[in-house]
PDB file of C-alpha atoms in Angstrom:
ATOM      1  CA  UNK A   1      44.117  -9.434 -37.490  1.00  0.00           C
ATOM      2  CA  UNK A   2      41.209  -7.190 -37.789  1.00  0.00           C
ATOM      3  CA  UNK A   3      39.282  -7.338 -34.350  1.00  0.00           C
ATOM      4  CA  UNK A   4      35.471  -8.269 -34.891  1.00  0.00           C
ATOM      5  CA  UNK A   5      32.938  -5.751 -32.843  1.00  0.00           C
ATOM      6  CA  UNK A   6      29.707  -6.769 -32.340  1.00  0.00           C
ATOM      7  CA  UNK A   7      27.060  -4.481 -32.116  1.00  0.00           C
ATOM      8  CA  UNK A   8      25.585  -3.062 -29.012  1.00  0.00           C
ATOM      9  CA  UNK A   9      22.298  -5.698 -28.375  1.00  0.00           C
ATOM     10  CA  UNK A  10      19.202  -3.586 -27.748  1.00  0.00           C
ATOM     11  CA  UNK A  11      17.030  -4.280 -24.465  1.00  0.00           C
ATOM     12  CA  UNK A  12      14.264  -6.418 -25.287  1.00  0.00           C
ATOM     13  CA  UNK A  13      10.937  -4.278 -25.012  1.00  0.00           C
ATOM     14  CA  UNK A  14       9.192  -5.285 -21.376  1.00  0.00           C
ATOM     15  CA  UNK A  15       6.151  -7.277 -22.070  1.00  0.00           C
ATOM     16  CA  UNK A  16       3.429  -6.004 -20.403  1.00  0.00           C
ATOM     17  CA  UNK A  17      -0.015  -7.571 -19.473  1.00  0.00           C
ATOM     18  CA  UNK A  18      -2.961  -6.405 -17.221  1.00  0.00           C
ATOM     19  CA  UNK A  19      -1.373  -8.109 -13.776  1.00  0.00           C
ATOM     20  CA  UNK A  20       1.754  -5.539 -14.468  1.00  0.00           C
ATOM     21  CA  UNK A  21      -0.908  -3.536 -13.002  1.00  0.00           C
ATOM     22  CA  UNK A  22      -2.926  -2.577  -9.808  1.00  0.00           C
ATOM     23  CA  UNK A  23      -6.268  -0.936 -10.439  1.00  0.00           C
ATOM     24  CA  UNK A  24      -6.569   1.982  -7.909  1.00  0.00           C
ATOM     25  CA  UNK A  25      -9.916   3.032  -9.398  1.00  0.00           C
ATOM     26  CA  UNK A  26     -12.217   3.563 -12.603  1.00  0.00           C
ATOM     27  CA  UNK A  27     -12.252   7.117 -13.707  1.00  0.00           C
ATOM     28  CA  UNK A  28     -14.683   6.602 -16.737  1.00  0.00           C
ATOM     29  CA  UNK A  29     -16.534   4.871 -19.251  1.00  0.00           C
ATOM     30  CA  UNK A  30     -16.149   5.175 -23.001  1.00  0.00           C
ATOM     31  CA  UNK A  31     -18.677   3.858 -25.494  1.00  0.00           C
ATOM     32  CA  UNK A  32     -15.696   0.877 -26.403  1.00  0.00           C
ATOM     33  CA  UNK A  33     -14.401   0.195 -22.965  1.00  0.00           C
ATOM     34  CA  UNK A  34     -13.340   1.582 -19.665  1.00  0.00           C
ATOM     35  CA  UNK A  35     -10.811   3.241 -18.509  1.00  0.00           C
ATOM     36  CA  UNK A  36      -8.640   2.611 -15.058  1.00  0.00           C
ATOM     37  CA  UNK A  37      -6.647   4.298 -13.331  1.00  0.00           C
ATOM     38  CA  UNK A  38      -3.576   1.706 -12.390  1.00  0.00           C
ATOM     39  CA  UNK A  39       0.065   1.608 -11.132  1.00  0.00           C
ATOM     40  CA  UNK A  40       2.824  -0.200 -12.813  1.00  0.00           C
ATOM     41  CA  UNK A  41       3.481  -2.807  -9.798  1.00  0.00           C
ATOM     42  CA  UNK A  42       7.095  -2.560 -10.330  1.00  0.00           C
ATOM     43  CA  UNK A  43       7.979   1.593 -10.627  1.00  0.00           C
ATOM     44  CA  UNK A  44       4.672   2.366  -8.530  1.00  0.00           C
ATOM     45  CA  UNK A  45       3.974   5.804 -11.204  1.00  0.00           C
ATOM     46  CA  UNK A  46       0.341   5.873 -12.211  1.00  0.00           C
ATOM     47  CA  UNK A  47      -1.491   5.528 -15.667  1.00  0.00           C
ATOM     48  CA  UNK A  48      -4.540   5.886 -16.981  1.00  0.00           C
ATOM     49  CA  UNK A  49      -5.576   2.207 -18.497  1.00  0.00           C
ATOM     50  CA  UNK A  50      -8.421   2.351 -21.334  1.00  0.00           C
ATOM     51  CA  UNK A  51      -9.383  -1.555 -21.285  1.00  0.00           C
ATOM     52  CA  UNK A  52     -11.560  -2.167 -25.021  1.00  0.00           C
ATOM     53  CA  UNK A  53     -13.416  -5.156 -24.939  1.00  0.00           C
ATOM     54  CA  UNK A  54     -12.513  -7.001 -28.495  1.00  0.00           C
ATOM     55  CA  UNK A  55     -15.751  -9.268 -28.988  1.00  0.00           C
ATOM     56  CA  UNK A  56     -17.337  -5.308 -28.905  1.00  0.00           C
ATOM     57  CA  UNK A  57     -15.234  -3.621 -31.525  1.00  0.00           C
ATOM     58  CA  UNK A  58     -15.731  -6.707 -33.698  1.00  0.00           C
ATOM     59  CA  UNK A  59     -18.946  -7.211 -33.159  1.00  0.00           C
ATOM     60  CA  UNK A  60     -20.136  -3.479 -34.073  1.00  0.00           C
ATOM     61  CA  UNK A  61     -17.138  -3.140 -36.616  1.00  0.00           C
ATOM     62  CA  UNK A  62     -15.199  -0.781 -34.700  1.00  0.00           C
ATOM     63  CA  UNK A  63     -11.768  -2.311 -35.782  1.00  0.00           C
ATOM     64  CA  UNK A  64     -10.247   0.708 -38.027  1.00  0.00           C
ATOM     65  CA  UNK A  65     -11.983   3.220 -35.189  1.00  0.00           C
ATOM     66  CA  UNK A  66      -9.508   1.702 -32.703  1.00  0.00           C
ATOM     67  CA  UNK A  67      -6.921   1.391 -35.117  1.00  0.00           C
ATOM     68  CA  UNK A  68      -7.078   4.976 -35.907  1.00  0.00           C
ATOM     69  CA  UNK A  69      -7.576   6.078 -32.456  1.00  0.00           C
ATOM     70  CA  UNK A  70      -4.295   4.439 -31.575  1.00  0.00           C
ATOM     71  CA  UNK A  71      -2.231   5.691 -34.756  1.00  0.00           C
ATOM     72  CA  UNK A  72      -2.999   9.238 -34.062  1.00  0.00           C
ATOM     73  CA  UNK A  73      -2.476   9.005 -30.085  1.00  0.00           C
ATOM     74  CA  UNK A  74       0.785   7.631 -31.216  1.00  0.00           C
ATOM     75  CA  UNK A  75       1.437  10.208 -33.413  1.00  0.00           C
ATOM     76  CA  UNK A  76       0.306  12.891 -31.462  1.00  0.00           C
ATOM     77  CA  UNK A  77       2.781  14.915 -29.901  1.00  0.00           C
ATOM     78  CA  UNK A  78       0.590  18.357 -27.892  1.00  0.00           C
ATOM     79  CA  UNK A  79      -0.228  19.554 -24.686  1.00  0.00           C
ATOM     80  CA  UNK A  80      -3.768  18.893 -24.677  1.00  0.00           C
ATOM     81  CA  UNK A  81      -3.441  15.668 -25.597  1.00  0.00           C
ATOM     82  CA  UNK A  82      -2.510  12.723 -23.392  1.00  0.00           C
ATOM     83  CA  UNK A  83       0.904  10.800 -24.508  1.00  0.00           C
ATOM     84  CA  UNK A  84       0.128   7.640 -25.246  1.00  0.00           C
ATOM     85  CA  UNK A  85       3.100   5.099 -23.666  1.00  0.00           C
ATOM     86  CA  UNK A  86       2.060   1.877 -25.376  1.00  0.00           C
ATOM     87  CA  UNK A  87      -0.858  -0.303 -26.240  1.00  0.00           C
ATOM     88  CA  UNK A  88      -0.685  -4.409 -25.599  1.00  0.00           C
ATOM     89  CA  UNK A  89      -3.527  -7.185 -25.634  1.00  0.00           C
ATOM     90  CA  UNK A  90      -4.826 -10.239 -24.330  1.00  0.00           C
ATOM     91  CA  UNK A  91      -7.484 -12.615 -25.145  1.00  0.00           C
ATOM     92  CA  UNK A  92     -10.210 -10.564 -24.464  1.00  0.00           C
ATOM     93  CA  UNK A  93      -9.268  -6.819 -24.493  1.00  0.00           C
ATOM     94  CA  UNK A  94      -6.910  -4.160 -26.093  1.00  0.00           C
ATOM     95  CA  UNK A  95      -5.305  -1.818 -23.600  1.00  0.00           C
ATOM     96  CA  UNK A  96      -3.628   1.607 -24.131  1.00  0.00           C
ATOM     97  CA  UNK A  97      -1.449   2.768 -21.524  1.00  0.00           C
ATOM     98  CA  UNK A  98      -1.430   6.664 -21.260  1.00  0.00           C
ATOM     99  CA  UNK A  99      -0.027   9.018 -19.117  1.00  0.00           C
ATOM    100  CA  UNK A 100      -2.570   9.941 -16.190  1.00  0.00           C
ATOM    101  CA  UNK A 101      -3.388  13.786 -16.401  1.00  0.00           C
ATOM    102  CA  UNK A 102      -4.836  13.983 -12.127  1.00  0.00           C
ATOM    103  CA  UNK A 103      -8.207  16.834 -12.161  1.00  0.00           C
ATOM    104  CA  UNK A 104      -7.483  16.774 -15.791  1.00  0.00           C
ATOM    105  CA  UNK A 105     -10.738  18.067 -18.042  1.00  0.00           C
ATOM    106  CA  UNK A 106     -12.005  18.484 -21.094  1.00  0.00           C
ATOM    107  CA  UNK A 107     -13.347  21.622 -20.941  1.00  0.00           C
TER     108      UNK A 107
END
């Protein structure tokens, strides 16, 4: 009799939300949101959190901005650019998680 495998089962994704998060302190403001800088409660490393308020982007039609924003941080794969982990949402606000680049500038 032929012996039945069954496939390796993939780990289910970690849901994140905004209380998987302490906010250590803001380190700007952008003209859709703000952005945090927070550790993940439960490893203790340390992101930068850009919080977008949704009633904002919707309300000055801002929608394929974001969109965009987050496609091409996705996509993005450079030096000068910060990697974008993962984005998730609540009620009231879109977050991206990114890596935190400490003394990091733009210029």
């Amino acid at each position: 009799m032929k012996e039945i495998i069954d496939p390796p089962r993939q780990p289910q994704p970690e849901r994140l939300t905004r209380d998987c998060f302490e906010t250590i302190c803001k380190v700007g403001d952008g003209s859709y949101g703000k952005v945090f800088l927070v550790r993940k409660k439960t490893t203790l490393k340390q992101y930068a959190l850009k919080c977008v308020d949704k009633s904002h982007i919707i309300k000055h039609e801002k929608i394929e901005s974001v969109h965009r924003e987050r496609d091409i941080l996705m996509l993005a794969k450079h030096y000068n650019i910060v990697n974008l982990e993962c984005t998730f949402s609540d009620e009231t606000n879109l977050y991206f998680l990114m890596e935190y680049v400490a003394n990091g500038t733009l210029s």
